[in-house]
């Protein structure tokens, strides 16, 4: 257990002296804390052992970053399970891999039906893990011993699991495919923040009038401010359903808001004045929001294509059937062969003429990897020609 900067330096020296790929994992407190920070970082390397780093007491992760970086270990990989879940919180600590092996992603490419870490370890290594604390509040201090044991086992078996999966990739001829996917995951930029995040309220589609939307907006902003101050997940203070209920009711007083039995949540009454002030701002604003702005260049939802855009619907249906058949032949989920959104965008606005070369260029522009393009571009091109 590493709890301070001195411990980080000592652990970094030991890890640098180890050999082979490095198993890495992180535990967050999603659903409990405001952000997605790491509250525990686990690292294992053969010849060095397992280290659990507590970010709460550590100011400098630089020695660890150097020990796990290319300056010391050359091209050795970081092994993560479902890396896209952890790379952002690790990067916030200054920890970023030079190379990546994602055991969960590789297992999808192999066509495994169950790709959870416990299932894979049992299938490939014959070891059963007790997965009991994945949704725990990892910001809790002190962390219980059984939680720490669980966290340590999450990385201690990763190198063995990586080797077993790599052998399966070689057997199926998918090593190059996997490496392209690993690199795409490693360098994928974070999603840009939404301009109006309050519009993502669960159930917000029930709010129709500008005044209802204004109240919901102000309540969301008030909740977000309080959640940030207290470092608590917003929904634990006031659930989305309570914001929607209050916006629909348009209360005339704080008492009326408190009397609403559907206005619930840990802070629904203790912060009643805050919610009432927010509601009042929404009720009296001179700038109420309108409906969600429409992007004129946006692609219409594909469910309406059959009636309004039959040509695009026909292209999509034909291409989707061809890609699905190829995914089955490749023994992998169709969304890993080519994302549904990418396929829809090509079907909506195909190159003309839709030659395999032109489709390849469009797929590349949409972010498809080379292996995906090689396999799917001829199929999509042929499907488009067939229904033209």
CSV table of C-alpha atoms in Angstrom, one decimal:
chain,number,residue,atom,x,y,z
A,1,UNK,CA,0.0,0.0,0.0
A,2,UNK,CA,1.5,3.3,-1.1
A,3,UNK,CA,0.1,6.4,0.7
A,4,UNK,CA,2.7,9.2,0.2
A,5,UNK,CA,5.3,10.6,-2.1
A,6,UNK,CA,8.1,8.7,-0.5
A,7,UNK,CA,6.3,5.5,-1.1
A,8,UNK,CA,5.8,6.4,-4.7
A,9,UNK,CA,9.5,6.8,-5.2
A,10,UNK,CA,10.3,3.4,-3.6
A,11,UNK,CA,7.5,1.6,-5.6
A,12,UNK,CA,8.7,3.2,-8.8
A,13,UNK,CA,12.2,1.8,-8.3
A,14,UNK,CA,10.9,-1.7,-7.6
A,15,UNK,CA,8.6,-1.5,-10.7
A,16,UNK,CA,11.4,-0.3,-12.9
A,17,UNK,CA,13.4,-3.4,-11.8
A,18,UNK,CA,10.6,-5.8,-12.8
A,19,UNK,CA,10.1,-7.3,-16.2
A,20,UNK,CA,7.4,-7.6,-18.8
A,21,UNK,CA,4.1,-5.8,-19.3
A,22,UNK,CA,2.5,-3.9,-16.5
A,23,UNK,CA,-1.0,-4.6,-15.2
A,24,UNK,CA,-2.8,-1.4,-14.3
A,25,UNK,CA,-6.3,-0.6,-12.9
A,26,UNK,CA,-8.1,2.2,-11.2
A,27,UNK,CA,-11.0,2.4,-8.8
A,28,UNK,CA,-13.3,5.5,-8.9
A,29,UNK,CA,-16.3,6.5,-6.8
A,30,UNK,CA,-18.8,6.9,-9.6
A,31,UNK,CA,-22.2,7.6,-8.3
A,32,UNK,CA,-20.8,8.8,-5.0
A,33,UNK,CA,-18.5,11.7,-5.8
A,34,UNK,CA,-18.9,14.6,-8.2
A,35,UNK,CA,-16.2,13.8,-10.6
A,36,UNK,CA,-14.5,10.7,-12.0
A,37,UNK,CA,-11.3,10.9,-10.1
A,38,UNK,CA,-9.3,7.7,-9.3
A,39,UNK,CA,-9.3,6.9,-5.6
A,40,UNK,CA,-7.1,3.9,-5.9
A,41,UNK,CA,-4.5,2.9,-8.6
A,42,UNK,CA,-3.3,-0.7,-8.8
A,43,UNK,CA,-0.1,-1.7,-10.6
A,44,UNK,CA,1.5,-5.2,-11.0
A,45,UNK,CA,4.6,-6.2,-12.7
A,46,UNK,CA,6.4,-9.5,-12.7
A,47,UNK,CA,9.5,-9.5,-10.6
A,48,UNK,CA,8.2,-6.4,-8.7
A,49,UNK,CA,4.8,-7.3,-7.2
A,50,UNK,CA,1.5,-5.6,-6.6
A,51,UNK,CA,1.3,-1.9,-5.5
A,52,UNK,CA,-1.8,-0.1,-4.5
A,53,UNK,CA,-1.5,3.7,-4.7
A,54,UNK,CA,-3.8,6.0,-2.7
A,55,UNK,CA,-4.1,9.2,-4.6
A,56,UNK,CA,-5.7,11.0,-1.6
A,57,UNK,CA,-2.3,11.2,0.1
A,58,UNK,CA,0.0,11.5,-2.9
A,59,UNK,CA,1.0,14.8,-4.5
A,60,UNK,CA,3.5,13.5,-7.1
A,61,UNK,CA,3.0,10.6,-9.4
A,62,UNK,CA,5.9,11.7,-11.6
A,63,UNK,CA,8.2,8.9,-10.4
A,64,UNK,CA,5.6,6.3,-11.1
A,65,UNK,CA,4.9,7.8,-14.6
A,66,UNK,CA,8.6,7.7,-15.3
A,67,UNK,CA,9.0,4.1,-14.1
A,68,UNK,CA,6.0,3.0,-16.3
A,69,UNK,CA,7.0,5.1,-19.2
A,70,UNK,CA,9.1,4.4,-22.3
A,71,UNK,CA,12.3,6.0,-20.9
A,72,UNK,CA,12.7,3.0,-18.5
A,73,UNK,CA,10.7,0.1,-19.8
A,74,UNK,CA,11.1,0.7,-23.5
A,75,UNK,CA,8.0,-0.5,-25.4
A,76,UNK,CA,6.5,-2.6,-22.6
A,77,UNK,CA,2.7,-2.5,-22.5
A,78,UNK,CA,0.2,-1.4,-20.0
A,79,UNK,CA,-2.5,-4.1,-19.6
A,80,UNK,CA,-5.9,-2.8,-18.7
A,81,UNK,CA,-9.3,-4.3,-18.7
A,82,UNK,CA,-11.8,-2.0,-20.5
A,83,UNK,CA,-9.2,0.7,-20.8
A,84,UNK,CA,-11.6,3.4,-22.0
A,85,UNK,CA,-13.1,3.4,-18.5
A,86,UNK,CA,-9.8,4.2,-16.7
A,87,UNK,CA,-7.5,6.1,-19.1
A,88,UNK,CA,-9.0,9.5,-18.3
A,89,UNK,CA,-8.7,9.3,-14.5
A,90,UNK,CA,-5.2,7.9,-14.9
A,91,UNK,CA,-4.2,10.7,-17.2
A,92,UNK,CA,-5.5,13.2,-14.6
A,93,UNK,CA,-2.7,11.9,-12.4
A,94,UNK,CA,-0.1,12.2,-15.1
A,95,UNK,CA,-0.2,8.4,-15.9
A,96,UNK,CA,-0.5,7.6,-19.6
A,97,UNK,CA,0.6,4.5,-21.5
A,98,UNK,CA,3.0,4.4,-24.4
A,99,UNK,CA,1.4,1.1,-25.5
A,100,UNK,CA,-1.8,-0.6,-24.5
A,101,UNK,CA,-3.2,-4.1,-24.3
A,102,UNK,CA,-7.0,-4.1,-23.5
A,103,UNK,CA,-8.1,-7.6,-22.3
A,104,UNK,CA,-11.8,-6.7,-22.5
A,105,UNK,CA,-11.6,-5.2,-26.0
A,106,UNK,CA,-9.5,-8.1,-27.3
A,107,UNK,CA,-12.0,-10.6,-25.9
A,108,UNK,CA,-14.8,-8.9,-27.9
A,109,UNK,CA,-12.7,-9.1,-31.0
A,110,UNK,CA,-12.3,-12.8,-30.3
A,111,UNK,CA,-16.0,-13.3,-30.2
A,112,UNK,CA,-16.2,-14.3,-26.5
A,113,UNK,CA,-19.8,-13.9,-25.2
A,114,UNK,CA,-18.7,-13.0,-21.6
A,115,UNK,CA,-16.0,-10.5,-21.4
A,116,UNK,CA,-16.0,-9.4,-17.8
A,117,UNK,CA,-12.7,-9.8,-16.0
A,118,UNK,CA,-14.0,-12.5,-13.7
A,119,UNK,CA,-15.4,-14.5,-16.6
A,120,UNK,CA,-12.2,-14.3,-18.6
A,121,UNK,CA,-10.0,-15.2,-15.7
A,122,UNK,CA,-12.1,-18.3,-15.0
A,123,UNK,CA,-12.3,-19.3,-18.7
A,124,UNK,CA,-8.7,-18.8,-19.6
A,125,UNK,CA,-6.8,-19.3,-16.3
A,126,UNK,CA,-9.1,-21.5,-14.4
A,127,UNK,CA,-9.3,-19.1,-11.4
A,128,UNK,CA,-12.5,-17.8,-10.0
A,129,UNK,CA,-12.5,-14.2,-8.7
A,130,UNK,CA,-15.0,-13.0,-6.2
A,131,UNK,CA,-16.2,-9.8,-7.9
A,132,UNK,CA,-18.0,-8.0,-5.0
A,133,UNK,CA,-16.8,-4.4,-4.8
A,134,UNK,CA,-16.8,-3.0,-8.3
A,135,UNK,CA,-19.6,-0.5,-7.5
A,136,UNK,CA,-18.3,0.4,-4.0
A,137,UNK,CA,-17.5,3.9,-2.8
A,138,UNK,CA,-13.8,3.9,-3.2
A,139,UNK,CA,-13.5,7.3,-1.7
A,140,UNK,CA,-14.2,5.8,1.7
A,141,UNK,CA,-11.3,5.9,4.1
A,142,UNK,CA,-9.9,3.7,5.5
A,143,UNK,CA,-10.5,1.2,2.7
A,144,UNK,CA,-11.5,-2.3,4.1
A,145,UNK,CA,-9.0,-5.1,3.8
A,146,UNK,CA,-11.3,-7.2,1.6
A,147,UNK,CA,-11.7,-4.3,-0.8
A,148,UNK,CA,-7.9,-4.0,-1.1
A,149,UNK,CA,-7.5,-7.7,-1.7
A,150,UNK,CA,-10.2,-7.4,-4.4
A,151,UNK,CA,-8.3,-4.5,-6.0
A,152,UNK,CA,-5.0,-6.3,-5.9
A,153,UNK,CA,-6.3,-9.4,-7.6
A,154,UNK,CA,-7.7,-7.2,-10.4
A,155,UNK,CA,-4.2,-6.5,-11.6
A,156,UNK,CA,-2.1,-9.4,-10.3
A,157,UNK,CA,-3.6,-11.8,-12.9
A,158,UNK,CA,-3.5,-9.4,-15.9
A,159,UNK,CA,-0.1,-10.4,-17.3
A,160,UNK,CA,-1.2,-14.1,-17.4
A,161,UNK,CA,-4.5,-13.2,-18.8
A,162,UNK,CA,-2.9,-11.0,-21.4
A,163,UNK,CA,-0.6,-13.9,-22.6
A,164,UNK,CA,-3.6,-16.3,-22.9
A,165,UNK,CA,-5.6,-13.8,-24.9
A,166,UNK,CA,-2.6,-12.9,-27.1
A,167,UNK,CA,-2.3,-16.6,-27.9
A,168,UNK,CA,-6.0,-16.6,-28.9
A,169,UNK,CA,-5.5,-13.5,-31.1
A,170,UNK,CA,-2.6,-15.2,-32.9
A,171,UNK,CA,-4.7,-18.4,-33.4
A,172,UNK,CA,-7.5,-16.4,-35.0
A,173,UNK,CA,-5.2,-14.2,-37.0
A,174,UNK,CA,-6.4,-11.1,-35.2
A,175,UNK,CA,-3.3,-9.7,-33.5
A,176,UNK,CA,-2.9,-6.8,-36.0
A,177,UNK,CA,-6.6,-6.0,-35.7
A,178,UNK,CA,-6.4,-5.9,-31.9
A,179,UNK,CA,-3.3,-3.7,-31.9
A,180,UNK,CA,-5.0,-1.2,-34.2
A,181,UNK,CA,-8.0,-1.1,-31.8
A,182,UNK,CA,-5.7,-0.8,-28.7
A,183,UNK,CA,-4.0,2.2,-30.3
A,184,UNK,CA,-7.2,3.8,-31.3
A,185,UNK,CA,-8.4,3.5,-27.7
A,186,UNK,CA,-5.1,4.9,-26.3
A,187,UNK,CA,-5.1,8.1,-28.4
A,188,UNK,CA,-8.9,8.7,-28.5
A,189,UNK,CA,-9.5,12.3,-27.3
A,190,UNK,CA,-12.1,12.9,-24.6
A,191,UNK,CA,-15.6,13.9,-25.6
A,192,UNK,CA,-16.1,17.6,-25.8
A,193,UNK,CA,-18.4,19.0,-23.1
A,194,UNK,CA,-22.0,19.7,-24.1
A,195,UNK,CA,-23.1,23.3,-24.5
A,196,UNK,CA,-26.3,22.7,-22.5
A,197,UNK,CA,-25.7,19.6,-20.3
A,198,UNK,CA,-28.9,20.2,-18.3
A,199,UNK,CA,-30.8,19.0,-21.4
A,200,UNK,CA,-29.6,15.5,-20.6
A,201,UNK,CA,-32.0,15.2,-17.7
A,202,UNK,CA,-33.5,11.8,-17.5
A,203,UNK,CA,-37.2,12.3,-18.3
A,204,UNK,CA,-36.5,15.8,-19.6
A,205,UNK,CA,-38.4,15.0,-22.8
A,206,UNK,CA,-41.6,15.4,-20.8
A,207,UNK,CA,-40.9,19.1,-20.4
A,208,UNK,CA,-42.5,21.1,-23.2
A,209,UNK,CA,-43.1,24.7,-22.3
A,210,UNK,CA,-40.2,27.3,-22.1
A,211,UNK,CA,-41.1,28.0,-18.5
A,212,UNK,CA,-40.8,24.3,-17.6
A,213,UNK,CA,-37.5,24.2,-19.3
A,214,UNK,CA,-36.3,27.3,-17.6
A,215,UNK,CA,-37.1,25.9,-14.1
A,216,UNK,CA,-35.4,22.6,-15.0
A,217,UNK,CA,-32.3,24.5,-16.2
A,218,UNK,CA,-32.0,26.6,-13.0
A,219,UNK,CA,-32.6,23.6,-10.8
A,220,UNK,CA,-29.9,21.6,-12.6
A,221,UNK,CA,-27.4,24.4,-12.3
A,222,UNK,CA,-28.2,24.9,-8.6
A,223,UNK,CA,-27.7,21.1,-8.0
A,224,UNK,CA,-24.5,21.1,-10.0
A,225,UNK,CA,-23.1,23.9,-8.0
A,226,UNK,CA,-24.0,22.2,-4.7
A,227,UNK,CA,-22.6,18.9,-5.9
A,228,UNK,CA,-19.3,20.4,-6.9
A,229,UNK,CA,-19.0,22.2,-3.5
A,230,UNK,CA,-19.7,19.1,-1.6
A,231,UNK,CA,-18.0,16.7,-4.0
A,232,UNK,CA,-21.1,14.5,-4.1
A,233,UNK,CA,-22.7,12.9,-7.2
A,234,UNK,CA,-25.5,15.3,-8.2
A,235,UNK,CA,-28.1,12.5,-8.3
A,236,UNK,CA,-27.5,11.6,-4.7
A,237,UNK,CA,-28.5,15.2,-3.7
A,238,UNK,CA,-31.5,15.6,-5.9
A,239,UNK,CA,-32.5,13.0,-8.6
A,240,UNK,CA,-33.4,14.0,-12.1
A,241,UNK,CA,-36.9,12.9,-11.5
A,242,UNK,CA,-37.3,15.5,-8.8
A,243,UNK,CA,-36.1,18.3,-11.1
A,244,UNK,CA,-38.6,17.2,-13.7
A,245,UNK,CA,-41.4,17.0,-11.2
A,246,UNK,CA,-40.7,20.5,-9.9
A,247,UNK,CA,-40.4,21.9,-13.3
A,248,UNK,CA,-43.8,20.5,-14.3
A,249,UNK,CA,-45.4,21.7,-11.1
A,250,UNK,CA,-44.1,25.2,-11.3
A,251,UNK,CA,-44.5,25.7,-7.5
A,252,UNK,CA,-45.7,29.1,-6.3
A,253,UNK,CA,-43.9,28.9,-3.0
A,254,UNK,CA,-41.2,27.0,-1.1
A,255,UNK,CA,-43.9,25.4,1.0
A,256,UNK,CA,-45.7,24.1,-2.1
A,257,UNK,CA,-42.5,22.7,-3.4
A,258,UNK,CA,-41.8,20.9,-0.1
A,259,UNK,CA,-45.4,19.6,-0.1
A,260,UNK,CA,-44.8,17.7,-3.4
A,261,UNK,CA,-44.4,14.1,-2.3
A,262,UNK,CA,-42.6,13.3,-5.5
A,263,UNK,CA,-39.9,15.9,-4.9
A,264,UNK,CA,-37.5,13.6,-3.1
A,265,UNK,CA,-33.7,13.2,-2.6
A,266,UNK,CA,-31.2,13.5,0.2
A,267,UNK,CA,-31.0,17.3,0.0
A,268,UNK,CA,-34.6,17.9,-1.2
A,269,UNK,CA,-35.6,19.4,2.2
A,270,UNK,CA,-32.3,20.4,3.8
A,271,UNK,CA,-31.5,22.7,0.8
A,272,UNK,CA,-35.1,23.7,0.1
A,273,UNK,CA,-34.3,27.4,0.0
A,274,UNK,CA,-31.7,26.7,-2.7
A,275,UNK,CA,-34.2,24.8,-4.8
A,276,UNK,CA,-36.9,27.4,-4.3
A,277,UNK,CA,-34.6,30.2,-5.4
A,278,UNK,CA,-33.6,28.3,-8.5
A,279,UNK,CA,-37.3,27.6,-9.3
A,280,UNK,CA,-38.1,31.3,-8.8
A,281,UNK,CA,-35.3,32.2,-11.2
A,282,UNK,CA,-36.7,29.9,-13.8
A,283,UNK,CA,-40.2,31.2,-13.3
A,284,UNK,CA,-39.2,34.9,-13.7
A,285,UNK,CA,-36.3,34.7,-16.3
A,286,UNK,CA,-36.6,36.9,-19.4
A,287,UNK,CA,-34.5,34.4,-21.3
A,288,UNK,CA,-36.3,31.0,-21.1
A,289,UNK,CA,-34.8,28.3,-23.3
A,290,UNK,CA,-36.7,27.0,-26.3
A,291,UNK,CA,-36.7,23.4,-27.7
A,292,UNK,CA,-33.4,21.7,-28.2
A,293,UNK,CA,-31.6,23.5,-31.1
A,294,UNK,CA,-31.5,21.5,-34.3
A,295,UNK,CA,-28.4,21.1,-36.2
A,296,UNK,CA,-29.4,21.7,-39.8
A,297,UNK,CA,-26.4,19.6,-41.0
A,298,UNK,CA,-27.3,16.7,-38.6
A,299,UNK,CA,-28.3,13.3,-40.0
A,300,UNK,CA,-32.0,12.6,-39.3
A,301,UNK,CA,-32.7,9.6,-37.0
A,302,UNK,CA,-32.6,6.5,-39.1
A,303,UNK,CA,-35.9,5.2,-37.8
A,304,UNK,CA,-37.7,7.7,-40.0
A,305,UNK,CA,-35.7,7.0,-43.1
A,306,UNK,CA,-38.1,4.4,-44.6
A,307,UNK,CA,-40.9,7.0,-44.9
A,308,UNK,CA,-38.9,10.1,-45.6
A,309,UNK,CA,-35.7,8.9,-47.2
A,310,UNK,CA,-36.3,5.5,-48.7
A,311,UNK,CA,-33.1,5.5,-50.8
A,312,UNK,CA,-31.0,5.9,-47.7
A,313,UNK,CA,-33.1,3.3,-45.9
A,314,UNK,CA,-32.5,0.8,-48.6
A,315,UNK,CA,-28.7,1.5,-48.7
A,316,UNK,CA,-28.6,1.1,-44.9
A,317,UNK,CA,-30.6,-2.1,-44.8
A,318,UNK,CA,-28.5,-3.7,-47.6
A,319,UNK,CA,-25.1,-2.6,-46.1
A,320,UNK,CA,-26.2,-3.6,-42.5
A,321,UNK,CA,-27.1,-7.1,-43.7
A,322,UNK,CA,-23.7,-7.5,-45.4
A,323,UNK,CA,-21.7,-6.2,-42.5
A,324,UNK,CA,-23.6,-8.3,-40.0
A,325,UNK,CA,-23.0,-11.5,-42.0
A,326,UNK,CA,-19.2,-10.6,-42.2
A,327,UNK,CA,-19.2,-10.0,-38.4
A,328,UNK,CA,-20.6,-13.4,-37.8
A,329,UNK,CA,-18.0,-14.9,-40.1
A,330,UNK,CA,-15.3,-13.0,-38.2
A,331,UNK,CA,-16.7,-14.2,-34.9
A,332,UNK,CA,-17.0,-10.8,-33.4
A,333,UNK,CA,-19.8,-8.3,-32.5
A,334,UNK,CA,-20.9,-6.3,-35.5
A,335,UNK,CA,-20.3,-3.0,-33.6
A,336,UNK,CA,-16.6,-3.9,-33.3
A,337,UNK,CA,-16.4,-4.7,-37.0
A,338,UNK,CA,-17.9,-1.2,-37.8
A,339,UNK,CA,-19.8,1.0,-35.5
A,340,UNK,CA,-23.5,1.4,-36.4
A,341,UNK,CA,-23.1,5.2,-36.5
A,342,UNK,CA,-20.3,5.0,-39.0
A,343,UNK,CA,-22.4,2.7,-41.2
A,344,UNK,CA,-25.4,5.0,-41.0
A,345,UNK,CA,-23.4,8.1,-41.9
A,346,UNK,CA,-22.0,6.4,-45.0
A,347,UNK,CA,-25.5,5.2,-46.0
A,348,UNK,CA,-27.0,8.6,-45.5
A,349,UNK,CA,-24.4,10.5,-47.5
A,350,UNK,CA,-22.6,7.9,-49.8
A,351,UNK,CA,-19.8,8.9,-52.1
A,352,UNK,CA,-20.8,9.0,-55.7
A,353,UNK,CA,-20.0,6.8,-57.4
A,354,UNK,CA,-19.9,4.4,-54.4
A,355,UNK,CA,-16.8,2.5,-55.5
A,356,UNK,CA,-14.8,0.5,-52.9
A,357,UNK,CA,-12.1,3.1,-53.0
A,358,UNK,CA,-14.5,6.0,-52.5
A,359,UNK,CA,-16.2,4.2,-49.6
A,360,UNK,CA,-12.8,3.5,-48.1
A,361,UNK,CA,-12.0,7.2,-48.1
A,362,UNK,CA,-15.3,8.0,-46.5
A,363,UNK,CA,-14.8,5.4,-43.8
A,364,UNK,CA,-11.3,6.7,-43.1
A,365,UNK,CA,-12.7,10.2,-42.7
A,366,UNK,CA,-15.2,9.0,-40.2
A,367,UNK,CA,-12.5,7.4,-38.1
A,368,UNK,CA,-12.7,3.8,-39.1
A,369,UNK,CA,-9.4,1.8,-38.6
A,370,UNK,CA,-7.5,0.4,-41.6
A,371,UNK,CA,-8.5,-3.2,-40.8
A,372,UNK,CA,-12.2,-2.2,-40.7
A,373,UNK,CA,-11.9,-0.4,-44.0
A,374,UNK,CA,-10.2,-3.3,-45.7
A,375,UNK,CA,-13.0,-5.7,-44.7
A,376,UNK,CA,-16.1,-3.6,-44.9
A,377,UNK,CA,-15.5,-1.1,-47.8
A,378,UNK,CA,-16.0,-3.7,-50.6
A,379,UNK,CA,-19.1,-5.1,-48.8
A,380,UNK,CA,-20.7,-1.6,-48.4
A,381,UNK,CA,-19.8,-0.6,-52.0
A,382,UNK,CA,-21.4,-3.8,-53.4
A,383,UNK,CA,-24.5,-3.3,-51.2
A,384,UNK,CA,-25.0,0.3,-52.4
A,385,UNK,CA,-24.6,-0.8,-56.1
A,386,UNK,CA,-27.1,-3.6,-55.6
A,387,UNK,CA,-29.9,-1.2,-54.4
A,388,UNK,CA,-29.1,1.7,-56.6
